[in-house]
Structure formats: structure tokens, C-alpha cells
PDB file of C-alpha atoms and ligand atoms in Angstrom:
ATOM      1  CA  MET I   1       0.000   0.000   0.000  1.00 42.00           C
ATOM      2  CA  SER I   2       1.437   3.388  -0.888  1.00 43.00           C
ATOM      3  CA  ALA I   3       1.963   5.954   1.866  1.00 42.00           C
ATOM      4  CA  ASN I   4      -0.752   8.159   0.334  1.00 47.00           C
ATOM      5  CA  ILE I   5      -3.461   5.528   0.467  1.00 47.00           C
ATOM      6  CA  ALA I   6      -2.464   4.579   4.032  1.00 52.00           C
ATOM      7  CA  ALA I   7      -2.652   8.235   5.075  1.00 65.00           C
ATOM      8  CA  SER I   8      -6.231   8.565   3.844  1.00 90.00           C
ATOM      9  CA  VAL I   9      -7.582   5.649   5.910  1.00 95.00           C
ATOM     10  CA  CYS I  10      -9.019   6.207   9.396  1.00 97.00           C
ATOM     11  CA  THR I  11      -6.391   5.290  12.000  1.00 95.00           C
ATOM     12  CA  MET I  12      -9.090   4.103  14.392  1.00 96.00           C
ATOM     13  CA  CYS I  13     -11.373   1.777  12.384  1.00 96.00           C
ATOM     14  CA  LYS I  14      -8.769   1.212   9.635  1.00 96.00           C
ATOM     15  CA  ARG I  15     -11.621   0.872   7.130  1.00 95.00           C
ATOM     16  CA  LYS I  16     -13.262   4.152   6.314  1.00 96.00           C
ATOM     17  CA  LYS I  17     -11.763   7.106   4.538  1.00 95.00           C
ATOM     18  CA  SER I  18     -10.385   9.719   6.923  1.00 95.00           C
ATOM     19  CA  PHE I  19     -11.671  13.279   6.692  1.00 93.00           C
ATOM     20  CA  PHE I  20      -9.978  14.865   9.687  1.00 95.00           C
ATOM     21  CA  PHE I  21      -6.335  15.037  10.736  1.00 95.00           C
ATOM     22  CA  ARG I  22      -5.604  15.670  14.422  1.00 96.00           C
ATOM     23  CA  PRO I  23      -2.155  17.282  14.346  1.00 95.00           C
ATOM     24  CA  TYR I  24      -1.397  16.951  18.081  1.00 95.00           C
ATOM     25  CA  SER I  25      -1.964  13.183  18.108  1.00 95.00           C
ATOM     26  CA  GLY I  26      -1.213  12.249  14.498  1.00 94.00           C
ATOM     27  CA  GLU I  27      -4.629  10.541  14.144  1.00 95.00           C
ATOM     28  CA  ARG I  28      -6.591  10.568  10.887  1.00 96.00           C
ATOM     29  CA  LEU I  29     -10.243   9.924  11.520  1.00 97.00           C
ATOM     30  CA  CYS I  30     -13.413   9.136   9.629  1.00 97.00           C
ATOM     31  CA  LYS I  31     -16.574  11.013  10.635  1.00 96.00           C
ATOM     32  CA  LYS I  32     -17.920   8.219  12.844  1.00 96.00           C
ATOM     33  CA  CYS I  33     -14.649   7.608  14.684  1.00 97.00           C
ATOM     34  CA  PHE I  34     -14.122  11.355  15.065  1.00 97.00           C
ATOM     35  CA  SER I  35     -17.467  11.924  16.790  1.00 97.00           C
ATOM     36  CA  GLU I  36     -17.013   8.814  18.940  1.00 97.00           C
ATOM     37  CA  SER I  37     -13.583  10.104  19.958  1.00 97.00           C
ATOM     38  CA  ILE I  38     -15.089  13.423  21.067  1.00 98.00           C
ATOM     39  CA  GLU I  39     -17.710  11.655  23.179  1.00 97.00           C
ATOM     40  CA  ALA I  40     -15.013   9.382  24.662  1.00 97.00           C
ATOM     41  CA  LYS I  41     -12.790  12.380  25.480  1.00 97.00           C
ATOM     42  CA  VAL I  42     -15.678  14.132  27.222  1.00 97.00           C
ATOM     43  CA  ARG I  43     -16.426  10.977  29.247  1.00 96.00           C
ATOM     44  CA  ALA I  44     -12.718  10.721  30.130  1.00 97.00           C
ATOM     45  CA  SER I  45     -12.545  14.356  31.348  1.00 97.00           C
ATOM     46  CA  ILE I  46     -15.733  13.877  33.391  1.00 97.00           C
ATOM     47  CA  ALA I  47     -14.200  10.788  35.049  1.00 96.00           C
ATOM     48  CA  LYS I  48     -10.710  12.260  35.511  1.00 96.00           C
ATOM     49  CA  TYR I  49     -11.926  15.420  37.263  1.00 96.00           C
ATOM     50  CA  ARG I  50     -14.839  13.629  38.988  1.00 96.00           C
ATOM     51  CA  MET I  51     -17.283  16.155  37.607  1.00 96.00           C
ATOM     52  CA  PHE I  52     -20.522  14.374  38.485  1.00 95.00           C
ATOM     53  CA  ASN I  53     -22.093  12.068  41.035  1.00 93.00           C
ATOM     54  CA  PHE I  54     -24.557   9.417  39.880  1.00 90.00           C
ATOM     55  CA  HIS I  55     -27.600  11.197  41.302  1.00 94.00           C
ATOM     56  CA  ASP I  56     -26.682  14.755  40.247  1.00 96.00           C
ATOM     57  CA  LYS I  57     -29.189  17.156  38.781  1.00 97.00           C
ATOM     58  CA  ILE I  58     -27.117  18.964  36.164  1.00 98.00           C
ATOM     59  CA  ALA I  59     -27.977  22.405  34.819  1.00 98.00           C
ATOM     60  CA  VAL I  60     -26.391  22.808  31.390  1.00 98.00           C
ATOM     61  CA  ALA I  61     -25.691  26.422  30.464  1.00 98.00           C
ATOM     62  CA  VAL I  62     -26.969  26.656  26.896  1.00 97.00           C
ATOM     63  CA  SER I  63     -26.326  29.851  24.973  1.00 93.00           C
ATOM     64  CA  GLY I  64     -27.366  28.485  21.584  1.00 92.00           C
ATOM     65  CA  GLY I  65     -23.820  28.505  20.176  1.00 92.00           C
ATOM     66  CA  LYS I  66     -22.069  25.420  18.774  1.00 93.00           C
ATOM     67  CA  ASP I  67     -20.202  24.477  21.953  1.00 95.00           C
ATOM     68  CA  SER I  68     -23.115  24.592  24.370  1.00 96.00           C
ATOM     69  CA  ILE I  69     -25.525  22.839  21.995  1.00 95.00           C
ATOM     70  CA  SER I  70     -22.956  20.077  21.328  1.00 96.00           C
ATOM     71  CA  LEU I  71     -22.428  19.693  25.078  1.00 97.00           C
ATOM     72  CA  LEU I  72     -26.181  19.413  25.645  1.00 97.00           C
ATOM     73  CA  HIS I  73     -26.422  16.638  23.034  1.00 96.00           C
ATOM     74  CA  ILE I  74     -23.460  14.706  24.460  1.00 97.00           C
ATOM     75  CA  LEU I  75     -24.665  14.976  28.067  1.00 97.00           C
ATOM     76  CA  ALA I  76     -28.211  13.989  27.013  1.00 96.00           C
ATOM     77  CA  LYS I  77     -26.765  10.871  25.384  1.00 95.00           C
ATOM     78  CA  MET I  78     -24.759  10.055  28.522  1.00 93.00           C
ATOM     79  CA  GLU I  79     -27.681  10.743  30.825  1.00 91.00           C
ATOM     80  CA  ARG I  80     -29.723   7.975  29.173  1.00 89.00           C
ATOM     81  CA  LEU I  81     -27.199   5.525  30.653  1.00 88.00           C
ATOM     82  CA  HIS I  82     -27.453   7.058  34.146  1.00 87.00           C
ATOM     83  CA  PRO I  83     -31.117   6.967  35.165  1.00 84.00           C
ATOM     84  CA  LYS I  84     -30.491   8.546  38.584  1.00 90.00           C
ATOM     85  CA  ALA I  85     -28.948  11.674  37.082  1.00 93.00           C
ATOM     86  CA  SER I  86     -31.072  14.363  35.443  1.00 95.00           C
ATOM     87  CA  LEU I  87     -30.490  17.279  33.105  1.00 97.00           C
ATOM     88  CA  VAL I  88     -32.064  20.697  32.769  1.00 97.00           C
ATOM     89  CA  ALA I  89     -30.971  23.490  30.459  1.00 98.00           C
ATOM     90  CA  VAL I  90     -30.534  27.101  31.529  1.00 98.00           C
ATOM     91  CA  THR I  91     -30.306  29.963  29.070  1.00 97.00           C
ATOM     92  CA  VAL I  92     -29.472  33.500  30.055  1.00 96.00           C
ATOM     93  CA  ASP I  93     -30.919  36.268  27.922  1.00 96.00           C
ATOM     94  CA  GLU I  94     -28.463  39.123  28.399  1.00 95.00           C
ATOM     95  CA  GLY I  95     -30.587  41.462  26.285  1.00 95.00           C
ATOM     96  CA  ILE I  96     -28.463  41.908  23.149  1.00 93.00           C
ATOM     97  CA  GLU I  97     -30.735  43.177  20.439  1.00 91.00           C
ATOM     98  CA  GLY I  98     -30.676  41.408  17.094  1.00 87.00           C
ATOM     99  CA  TYR I  99     -28.459  38.613  18.428  1.00 88.00           C
ATOM    100  CA  ARG I 100     -29.918  36.807  21.388  1.00 85.00           C
ATOM    101  CA  ASP I 101     -33.391  36.147  19.983  1.00 87.00           C
ATOM    102  CA  GLU I 102     -32.134  33.697  17.379  1.00 89.00           C
ATOM    103  CA  ALA I 103     -29.902  31.957  19.948  1.00 91.00           C
ATOM    104  CA  LEU I 104     -32.802  31.598  22.395  1.00 92.00           C
ATOM    105  CA  ALA I 105     -35.020  30.044  19.739  1.00 93.00           C
ATOM    106  CA  ILE I 106     -32.272  27.577  18.757  1.00 94.00           C
ATOM    107  CA  ALA I 107     -31.596  26.652  22.396  1.00 95.00           C
ATOM    108  CA  ALA I 108     -35.336  26.079  22.965  1.00 96.00           C
ATOM    109  CA  ALA I 109     -35.693  23.959  19.797  1.00 95.00           C
ATOM    110  CA  ASN I 110     -32.776  21.721  20.810  1.00 95.00           C
ATOM    111  CA  CYS I 111     -34.197  21.262  24.321  1.00 96.00           C
ATOM    112  CA  ARG I 112     -37.591  20.299  22.878  1.00 96.00           C
ATOM    113  CA  LYS I 113     -35.953  17.799  20.550  1.00 95.00           C
ATOM    114  CA  LEU I 114     -34.006  16.233  23.426  1.00 95.00           C
ATOM    115  CA  ARG I 115     -36.971  16.518  25.844  1.00 95.00           C
ATOM    116  CA  ILE I 116     -34.987  18.523  28.359  1.00 97.00           C
ATOM    117  CA  ASP I 117     -36.623  21.093  30.645  1.00 97.00           C
ATOM    118  CA  HIS I 118     -35.514  24.538  29.592  1.00 97.00           C
ATOM    119  CA  HIS I 119     -35.287  27.488  31.995  1.00 97.00           C
ATOM    120  CA  MET I 120     -34.707  30.988  30.725  1.00 95.00           C
ATOM    121  CA  VAL I 121     -33.694  33.979  32.776  1.00 96.00           C
ATOM    122  CA  SER I 122     -32.996  37.518  31.618  1.00 96.00           C
ATOM    123  CA  PHE I 123     -30.758  40.335  32.829  1.00 96.00           C
ATOM    124  CA  LYS I 124     -33.827  42.570  32.588  1.00 96.00           C
ATOM    125  CA  GLU I 125     -35.831  40.552  35.110  1.00 96.00           C
ATOM    126  CA  LEU I 126     -32.873  39.970  37.458  1.00 95.00           C
ATOM    127  CA  TYR I 127     -31.065  43.312  37.294  1.00 94.00           C
ATOM    128  CA  ASN I 128     -33.638  45.604  35.747  1.00 93.00           C
ATOM    129  CA  PHE I 129     -31.347  46.388  32.795  1.00 93.00           C
ATOM    130  CA  THR I 130     -30.483  44.629  29.545  1.00 95.00           C
ATOM    131  CA  LEU I 131     -26.808  44.331  28.580  1.00 94.00           C
ATOM    132  CA  ASP I 132     -27.472  46.837  25.777  1.00 94.00           C
ATOM    133  CA  GLU I 133     -28.737  49.341  28.368  1.00 93.00           C
ATOM    134  CA  ILE I 134     -25.786  48.699  30.699  1.00 91.00           C
ATOM    135  CA  VAL I 135     -23.257  49.162  27.882  1.00 90.00           C
ATOM    136  CA  ALA I 136     -24.994  52.323  26.593  1.00 90.00           C
ATOM    137  CA  ARG I 137     -25.004  53.794  30.103  1.00 88.00           C
ATOM    138  CA  ALA I 138     -21.324  52.947  30.671  1.00 85.00           C
ATOM    139  CA  GLN I 139     -20.472  54.647  27.367  1.00 84.00           C
ATOM    140  CA  ARG I 140     -22.471  57.747  28.301  1.00 85.00           C
ATOM    141  CA  LYS I 141     -20.589  57.918  31.592  1.00 81.00           C
ATOM    142  CA  GLY I 142     -17.272  57.625  29.759  1.00 76.00           C
ATOM    143  CA  GLU I 143     -16.463  54.297  31.439  1.00 71.00           C
ATOM    144  CA  ARG I 144     -13.583  52.933  29.387  1.00 66.00           C
ATOM    145  CA  GLU I 145     -11.961  50.476  31.744  1.00 66.00           C
ATOM    146  CA  LEU I 146     -14.520  47.701  31.396  1.00 75.00           C
ATOM    147  CA  THR I 147     -15.473  45.933  28.215  1.00 81.00           C
ATOM    148  CA  SER I 148     -19.023  44.764  27.441  1.00 88.00           C
ATOM    149  CA  CYS I 149     -17.789  41.200  28.007  1.00 88.00           C
ATOM    150  CA  ALA I 150     -16.588  42.116  31.509  1.00 87.00           C
ATOM    151  CA  TYR I 151     -20.114  43.224  32.494  1.00 91.00           C
ATOM    152  CA  CYS I 152     -21.697  40.335  30.644  1.00 93.00           C
ATOM    153  CA  GLY I 153     -19.418  37.678  32.146  1.00 92.00           C
ATOM    154  CA  VAL I 154     -19.938  38.707  35.765  1.00 94.00           C
ATOM    155  CA  LEU I 155     -23.696  39.196  35.444  1.00 96.00           C
ATOM    156  CA  ARG I 156     -24.241  36.005  33.447  1.00 96.00           C
ATOM    157  CA  ARG I 157     -22.343  33.913  35.984  1.00 95.00           C
ATOM    158  CA  ARG I 158     -24.531  35.358  38.714  1.00 95.00           C
ATOM    159  CA  ALA I 159     -27.698  34.696  36.674  1.00 97.00           C
ATOM    160  CA  LEU I 160     -26.657  31.096  36.044  1.00 97.00           C
ATOM    161  CA  ASN I 161     -25.869  30.504  39.693  1.00 96.00           C
ATOM    162  CA  ILE I 162     -29.215  31.903  40.881  1.00 96.00           C
ATOM    163  CA  THR I 163     -31.220  29.947  38.291  1.00 97.00           C
ATOM    164  CA  ALA I 164     -29.349  26.681  38.862  1.00 97.00           C
ATOM    165  CA  ARG I 165     -29.916  27.052  42.606  1.00 97.00           C
ATOM    166  CA  ASP I 166     -33.615  27.848  42.069  1.00 96.00           C
ATOM    167  CA  VAL I 167     -34.142  24.679  40.034  1.00 97.00           C
ATOM    168  CA  GLY I 168     -32.308  22.586  42.637  1.00 97.00           C
ATOM    169  CA  ALA I 169     -29.299  21.746  40.453  1.00 98.00           C
ATOM    170  CA  ASP I 170     -26.206  20.174  42.024  1.00 97.00           C
ATOM    171  CA  LYS I 171     -23.846  21.280  39.251  1.00 97.00           C
ATOM    172  CA  ILE I 172     -23.705  23.767  36.403  1.00 98.00           C
ATOM    173  CA  ALA I 173     -22.081  22.367  33.273  1.00 98.00           C
ATOM    174  CA  THR I 174     -20.620  24.972  30.921  1.00 98.00           C
ATOM    175  CA  ALA I 175     -19.222  24.373  27.443  1.00 97.00           C
ATOM    176  CA  HIS I 176     -15.859  26.082  27.904  1.00 97.00           C
ATOM    177  CA  THR I 177     -13.487  24.439  25.453  1.00 98.00           C
ATOM    178  CA  LEU I 178      -9.736  23.897  25.715  1.00 98.00           C
ATOM    179  CA  ASP I 179      -9.305  27.155  23.778  1.00 97.00           C
ATOM    180  CA  ASP I 180     -11.465  29.116  26.244  1.00 96.00           C
ATOM    181  CA  GLU I 181      -9.603  27.614  29.182  1.00 97.00           C
ATOM    182  CA  VAL I 182      -6.133  28.359  27.834  1.00 98.00           C
ATOM    183  CA  GLN I 183      -7.116  31.912  26.822  1.00 96.00           C
ATOM    184  CA  THR I 184      -8.451  32.490  30.346  1.00 95.00           C
ATOM    185  CA  ILE I 185      -5.280  31.078  31.926  1.00 97.00           C
ATOM    186  CA  LEU I 186      -3.104  33.446  29.880  1.00 97.00           C
ATOM    187  CA  LEU I 187      -5.507  36.379  30.406  1.00 94.00           C
ATOM    188  CA  ASN I 188      -5.226  35.941  34.160  1.00 95.00           C
ATOM    189  CA  ILE I 189      -1.427  35.677  33.947  1.00 96.00           C
ATOM    190  CA  PHE I 190      -1.198  38.743  31.682  1.00 94.00           C
ATOM    191  CA  ARG I 191      -3.395  40.676  34.104  1.00 92.00           C
ATOM    192  CA  GLY I 192      -1.471  39.382  37.116  1.00 95.00           C
ATOM    193  CA  ASP I 193      -4.693  38.011  38.626  1.00 95.00           C
ATOM    194  CA  VAL I 194      -3.290  34.996  40.480  1.00 96.00           C
ATOM    195  CA  LEU I 195      -6.419  34.466  42.576  1.00 94.00           C
ATOM    196  CA  ARG I 196      -8.601  34.105  39.491  1.00 94.00           C
ATOM    197  CA  LEU I 197      -5.995  31.847  37.947  1.00 96.00           C
ATOM    198  CA  ALA I 198      -6.269  29.684  41.066  1.00 96.00           C
ATOM    199  CA  ARG I 199     -10.076  29.691  41.181  1.00 94.00           C
ATOM    200  CA  GLU I 200     -10.720  28.797  37.535  1.00 94.00           C
ATOM    201  CA  LYS I 201     -10.531  25.041  37.152  1.00 95.00           C
ATOM    202  CA  PRO I 202     -12.308  22.099  35.490  1.00 97.00           C
ATOM    203  CA  VAL I 203     -14.459  21.630  38.618  1.00 96.00           C
ATOM    204  CA  THR I 204     -14.863  24.572  40.961  1.00 94.00           C
ATOM    205  CA  ASP I 205     -14.526  23.973  44.689  1.00 89.00           C
ATOM    206  CA  GLU I 206     -17.358  23.868  47.171  1.00 88.00           C
ATOM    207  CA  VAL I 207     -16.573  27.384  48.365  1.00 85.00           C
ATOM    208  CA  HIS I 208     -19.954  28.546  49.647  1.00 89.00           C
ATOM    209  CA  PRO I 209     -23.325  26.851  50.192  1.00 90.00           C
ATOM    210  CA  ARG I 210     -25.005  29.348  47.837  1.00 93.00           C
ATOM    211  CA  PHE I 211     -22.553  28.621  45.042  1.00 95.00           C
ATOM    212  CA  VAL I 212     -23.522  25.840  42.638  1.00 96.00           C
ATOM    213  CA  ARG I 213     -20.303  24.088  41.591  1.00 97.00           C
ATOM    214  CA  ARG I 214     -19.380  24.591  37.935  1.00 97.00           C
ATOM    215  CA  VAL I 215     -17.917  21.840  35.766  1.00 98.00           C
ATOM    216  CA  LYS I 216     -16.418  22.024  32.280  1.00 98.00           C
ATOM    217  CA  PRO I 217     -16.721  18.708  30.422  1.00 98.00           C
ATOM    218  CA  PHE I 218     -15.242  20.261  27.215  1.00 98.00           C
ATOM    219  CA  CYS I 219     -12.084  21.545  28.933  1.00 98.00           C
ATOM    220  CA  GLU I 220      -9.952  19.133  26.895  1.00 98.00           C
ATOM    221  CA  ILE I 221     -11.809  19.546  23.587  1.00 98.00           C
ATOM    222  CA  PRO I 222     -10.285  22.061  21.146  1.00 98.00           C
ATOM    223  CA  GLU I 223     -12.850  24.548  19.855  1.00 96.00           C
ATOM    224  CA  ARG I 224     -12.460  23.530  16.205  1.00 95.00           C
ATOM    225  CA  GLU I 225     -13.262  19.931  17.165  1.00 97.00           C
ATOM    226  CA  SER I 226     -16.371  20.973  19.069  1.00 96.00           C
ATOM    227  CA  ALA I 227     -17.487  22.898  15.958  1.00 94.00           C
ATOM    228  CA  LEU I 228     -16.764  19.910  13.737  1.00 95.00           C
ATOM    229  CA  TYR I 229     -18.748  17.634  16.053  1.00 96.00           C
ATOM    230  CA  ALA I 230     -21.783  19.925  15.725  1.00 95.00           C
ATOM    231  CA  TYR I 231     -21.364  19.982  11.952  1.00 95.00           C
ATOM    232  CA  ILE I 232     -21.088  16.179  11.620  1.00 95.00           C
ATOM    233  CA  LYS I 233     -24.042  15.607  13.915  1.00 94.00           C
ATOM    234  CA  LYS I 234     -26.049  18.184  11.940  1.00 94.00           C
ATOM    235  CA  ILE I 235     -26.789  20.017  15.162  1.00 91.00           C
ATOM    236  CA  LYS I 236     -28.492  23.361  14.659  1.00 87.00           C
ATOM    237  CA  PHE I 237     -26.678  26.198  16.412  1.00 89.00           C
ATOM    238  CA  GLN I 238     -26.295  29.949  16.150  1.00 88.00           C
ATOM    239  CA  ASP I 239     -23.430  30.921  13.913  1.00 86.00           C
ATOM    240  CA  ALA I 240     -23.474  34.712  14.075  1.00 86.00           C
ATOM    241  CA  PRO I 241     -20.925  36.201  16.500  1.00 84.00           C
ATOM    242  CA  CYS I 242     -22.027  38.428  19.353  1.00 88.00           C
ATOM    243  CA  PRO I 243     -21.836  42.090  18.272  1.00 88.00           C
ATOM    244  CA  TYR I 244     -19.804  42.861  21.426  1.00 87.00           C
ATOM    245  CA  ALA I 245     -17.291  40.022  20.912  1.00 81.00           C
ATOM    246  CA  SER I 246     -14.252  42.228  20.894  1.00 69.00           C
ATOM    247  CA  GLU I 247     -12.456  41.829  24.209  1.00 71.00           C
ATOM    248  CA  ALA I 248      -9.141  43.070  22.877  1.00 75.00           C
ATOM    249  CA  LEU I 249      -6.720  41.110  25.056  1.00 85.00           C
ATOM    250  CA  ARG I 250      -8.622  37.827  24.669  1.00 88.00           C
ATOM    251  CA  ASN I 251      -8.739  38.295  20.886  1.00 89.00           C
ATOM    252  CA  ASP I 252      -4.976  38.897  20.778  1.00 92.00           C
ATOM    253  CA  LEU I 253      -4.379  35.792  22.877  1.00 95.00           C
ATOM    254  CA  ARG I 254      -6.726  33.706  20.713  1.00 95.00           C
ATOM    255  CA  ALA I 255      -4.840  34.745  17.569  1.00 95.00           C
ATOM    256  CA  MET I 256      -1.460  34.124  19.217  1.00 97.00           C
ATOM    257  CA  LEU I 257      -2.472  30.680  20.526  1.00 97.00           C
ATOM    258  CA  ASN I 258      -3.896  29.643  17.153  1.00 97.00           C
ATOM    259  CA  ARG I 259      -0.659  30.670  15.476  1.00 98.00           C
ATOM    260  CA  MET I 260       1.373  28.744  18.063  1.00 97.00           C
ATOM    261  CA  GLU I 261      -0.844  25.688  17.665  1.00 97.00           C
ATOM    262  CA  GLU I 262      -0.430  25.814  13.908  1.00 96.00           C
ATOM    263  CA  ASN I 263       3.361  25.846  14.161  1.00 96.00           C
ATOM    264  CA  HIS I 264       3.719  23.727  17.306  1.00 97.00           C
ATOM    265  CA  ALA I 265       0.854  21.234  17.544  1.00 96.00           C
ATOM    266  CA  GLY I 266      -0.217  20.532  21.117  1.00 97.00           C
ATOM    267  CA  THR I 267       0.688  23.960  22.549  1.00 98.00           C
ATOM    268  CA  LYS I 268      -2.791  24.522  24.004  1.00 98.00           C
ATOM    269  CA  PHE I 269      -2.766  21.159  25.772  1.00 98.00           C
ATOM    270  CA  THR I 270       0.711  21.879  27.136  1.00 98.00           C
ATOM    271  CA  VAL I 271      -0.439  25.159  28.724  1.00 98.00           C
ATOM    272  CA  PHE I 272      -3.570  23.510  30.149  1.00 98.00           C
ATOM    273  CA  LYS I 273      -1.647  20.532  31.558  1.00 97.00           C
ATOM    274  CA  SER I 274       1.078  22.755  33.049  1.00 98.00           C
ATOM    275  CA  ILE I 275      -1.537  24.578  35.103  1.00 98.00           C
ATOM    276  CA  GLU I 276      -3.112  21.281  36.198  1.00 97.00           C
ATOM    277  CA  ARG I 277       0.335  20.102  37.349  1.00 97.00           C
ATOM    278  CA  ILE I 278       0.717  23.073  39.663  1.00 97.00           C
ATOM    279  CA  ARG I 279      -2.941  22.805  40.772  1.00 97.00           C
ATOM    280  CA  PRO I 280      -2.107  21.825  44.398  1.00 96.00           C
ATOM    281  CA  ALA I 281      -0.114  25.068  44.815  1.00 97.00           C
ATOM    282  CA  LEU I 282      -2.926  27.081  43.203  1.00 97.00           C
ATOM    283  CA  ASP I 283      -5.491  25.428  45.509  1.00 96.00           C
ATOM    284  CA  GLU I 284      -3.466  26.656  48.488  1.00 96.00           C
ATOM    285  CA  ILE I 285      -3.651  30.219  47.120  1.00 95.00           C
ATOM    286  CA  ALA I 286      -7.430  29.932  46.576  1.00 94.00           C
ATOM    287  CA  LYS I 287      -7.925  28.600  50.136  1.00 92.00           C
ATOM    288  CA  LYS I 288      -6.360  31.719  51.576  1.00 92.00           C
ATOM    289  CA  ALA I 289      -9.117  33.893  50.073  1.00 90.00           C
ATOM    290  CA  PRO I 290     -12.393  32.442  51.364  1.00 87.00           C
ATOM    291  CA  PHE I 291     -15.785  33.720  50.203  1.00 89.00           C
ATOM    292  CA  THR I 292     -18.075  35.837  52.360  1.00 91.00           C
ATOM    293  CA  GLU I 293     -21.509  37.261  51.572  1.00 93.00           C
ATOM    294  CA  CYS I 294     -22.311  40.469  49.727  1.00 94.00           C
ATOM    295  CA  ILE I 295     -23.805  43.073  52.051  1.00 95.00           C
ATOM    296  CA  GLU I 296     -26.176  44.185  49.319  1.00 93.00           C
ATOM    297  CA  CYS I 297     -27.548  41.006  47.726  1.00 91.00           C
ATOM    298  CA  GLY I 298     -26.417  38.232  50.076  1.00 91.00           C
ATOM    299  CA  GLU I 299     -24.785  36.254  47.258  1.00 91.00           C
ATOM    300  CA  PRO I 300     -21.281  34.808  47.758  1.00 90.00           C
ATOM    301  CA  ALA I 301     -18.599  37.472  47.367  1.00 91.00           C
ATOM    302  CA  SER I 302     -14.835  37.916  47.668  1.00 88.00           C
ATOM    303  CA  SER I 303     -15.251  41.229  49.506  1.00 89.00           C
ATOM    304  CA  ASP I 304     -18.062  43.184  51.185  1.00 92.00           C
ATOM    305  CA  LEU I 305     -19.711  43.960  47.883  1.00 93.00           C
ATOM    306  CA  CYS I 306     -19.903  41.248  45.215  1.00 92.00           C
ATOM    307  CA  ARG I 307     -18.613  42.023  41.759  1.00 91.00           C
ATOM    308  CA  ALA I 308     -22.128  42.040  40.250  1.00 93.00           C
ATOM    309  CA  CYS I 309     -23.420  44.606  42.779  1.00 93.00           C
ATOM    310  CA  GLU I 310     -20.253  46.637  42.328  1.00 91.00           C
ATOM    311  CA  LEU I 311     -20.777  46.815  38.550  1.00 88.00           C
ATOM    312  CA  LEU I 312     -24.488  47.551  38.866  1.00 87.00           C
ATOM    313  CA  ARG I 313     -23.754  50.304  41.385  1.00 86.00           C
ATOM    314  CA  GLN I 314     -21.136  51.900  39.116  1.00 81.00           C
ATOM    315  CA  ASN I 315     -23.667  51.793  36.342  1.00 74.00           C
ATOM    316  CA  SER I 316     -26.634  53.277  38.192  1.00 72.00           C
TER     317      SER I 316
HETATM  318 FE1  SF4 T   1     -21.401  38.503  26.512  1.00 83.96          FE
HETATM  319 FE2  SF4 T   1     -19.046  39.210  25.424  1.00 83.96          FE
HETATM  320 FE3  SF4 T   1     -20.012  36.750  25.055  1.00 83.96          FE
HETATM  321 FE4  SF4 T   1     -21.196  38.827  23.870  1.00 83.96          FE
HETATM  322  S1  SF4 T   1     -19.110  38.062  23.504  1.00 83.96           S
HETATM  323  S2  SF4 T   1     -22.240  37.168  24.937  1.00 83.96           S
HETATM  324  S3  SF4 T   1     -20.925  40.421  25.445  1.00 83.96           S
HETATM  325  S4  SF4 T   1     -19.349  37.671  27.009  1.00 83.96           S
HETATM  326 ZN1   ZN T   2     -24.048  41.535  45.672  1.00 83.96          ZN
END
């Protein structure tokens, strides 16, 4: 057999024609073996980081984008094998005109198809303002320090935590991919935010009874593979990018990491694994900064006022 023919055959089943080359492992995979490998990797990450217990009620954070919809489909498939566990989906409507409506409809359609209870919560009902209103106000006040994503991230996390708690969920599963994780690691290093570096991990600690622990089953799945999974499985997701998606530092890091990965396959995994190797030291740092309660809203906070109340106060 010539080298060319050998190279086009799936390295896993050794029968079908390959359509995807995984540079960091050298595998060439057919569509079926590729999607099975993604599901196996997700199962392996869940087991390695002990993300779930058998009886957990899991709230999946579903934005309507490719990663969260793929995660919902994979967890729904796994849940059928674990009758004591249950899934619900939670979607946060930040209030981004012309963008969120389509995502909400797609999230709802996928939940109906998979017969998963779907809970929606909006910034407007929780905080009295949409993200559009918050951003417009910040611009009027000349606030330049914070990006739209900074407001959105803090307030969405809070919204997810409140909703997951309200529905009695034991865990919140988010679809952060390997790319998201590595960008966040470098962002925190570039900003010198060691505490956040220590707190962000595949399974968050049980830091406060009002905090629902967050798990990231896609933390070892590269973003392009999560997108390819959705494409192969013909999963319907929202393709359009968020109009605010412009966090400058994160975009620079994304471009830099993609360039590195192209020239040095496996770079993203190396960064991720390096942080996991020093995890015990990072856990010690996190332990020294326990959570208290926000004097304004009573939610868990790192200081007297939680970050969400701080942002909302600045914006009022
Ligand atoms: Fe929110 Fe930024 Fe994501 Fe848009 S890109 S949904 S503003 S975090
Ligand atoms: Zn607060």
C-alpha cells in the first residue's frame, strides 16, 4: 500500500476514509470515529476530574452557540445511561438586540428535541437592565476600563448561579473548550490576577453553600473539534458572532495561541496541563481567600460587595 493511500484511511477503524487530521496526536479519523472520539474524550474528562455524582441534577448552560448545543447533546446521550442523574438546560438572555433572539429560539428547539426542561432567565428581570442598556449607560458615563464582556461575564455567571440554585441543580455544566480555558489562563497571567488563575478550574470547589459548583466537560476539547462535532451531527446552532465580541486582550491571545498551535501542535494542551500540574499550589492560594456574603444582595462574594453589585452600582 502506498503511503498516500495509508494516510487517507481512518487510523481508528482502519476501514473508512479519513476526513480529519488531528495534528497533536497524528490521528486521521473518519466522521464516525471522530465523533465517537469526542464523546469518549468528554467521558474521560468527566471521570478524571470527577465532575458528576450518579444522582446529580445537572444544569447545562446553553447559549445556543455550537459548543453549548454540542455539550447538551453529548450529556443527554450520557444521561440515558445514568437513570439517577437528570439534566435541565438554563439559558441567560443578556438582552443583546438582534443577536440573542435567534440563539434563544435555537436553544429552545434543541431542548424540545431532546426533551430537556428549559429554563430561561434575563438580565432585565434579574437586574432591571439589559446588557445593551448597561453598555450604553457605561459609554455615556465615559467608562472605558470595562469591556461589554466584563459586564456580561460577571452578570451572566450570577444569573446562572441563581437559576441553577432555584431549580435545585447540584452542578452547572458549561461548554468552555480547551481554547477558552487556555485563553483564560493566559488572560489571568497577563493581568497578574493569580487568585482568578487559582479559582478557575475544570471543577470549581465547594466554596460557599449558595454557590452551585461549575464543571467544564469540554475543557480538553479544542474549539475547532467541538465545531466539527456539531457539523457532523447536523446540530443546529447559532453561527453569528455576538456584536460585542471584541475583548481586545482575549482576541490577541486567541490569535497568538492559534498561530502557536499551527506551528507547534499541542501547545494549548501543554499550557492547560502545566496549570493542572501546579494545581495543588494554586489550591493553596485559593484557600487563603475564602468567600463571604455580599452586604447588598447576600450572594457569595470575595469582599463586602460582590462584583455584580459593584458593577451595577457603578452603572446606576
Ligand atoms: Fe457577553 Fe461578550 Fe459573550 Fe457577547 S461576547 S455574549 S458580550 S461575554
Ligand atoms: Zn451583591
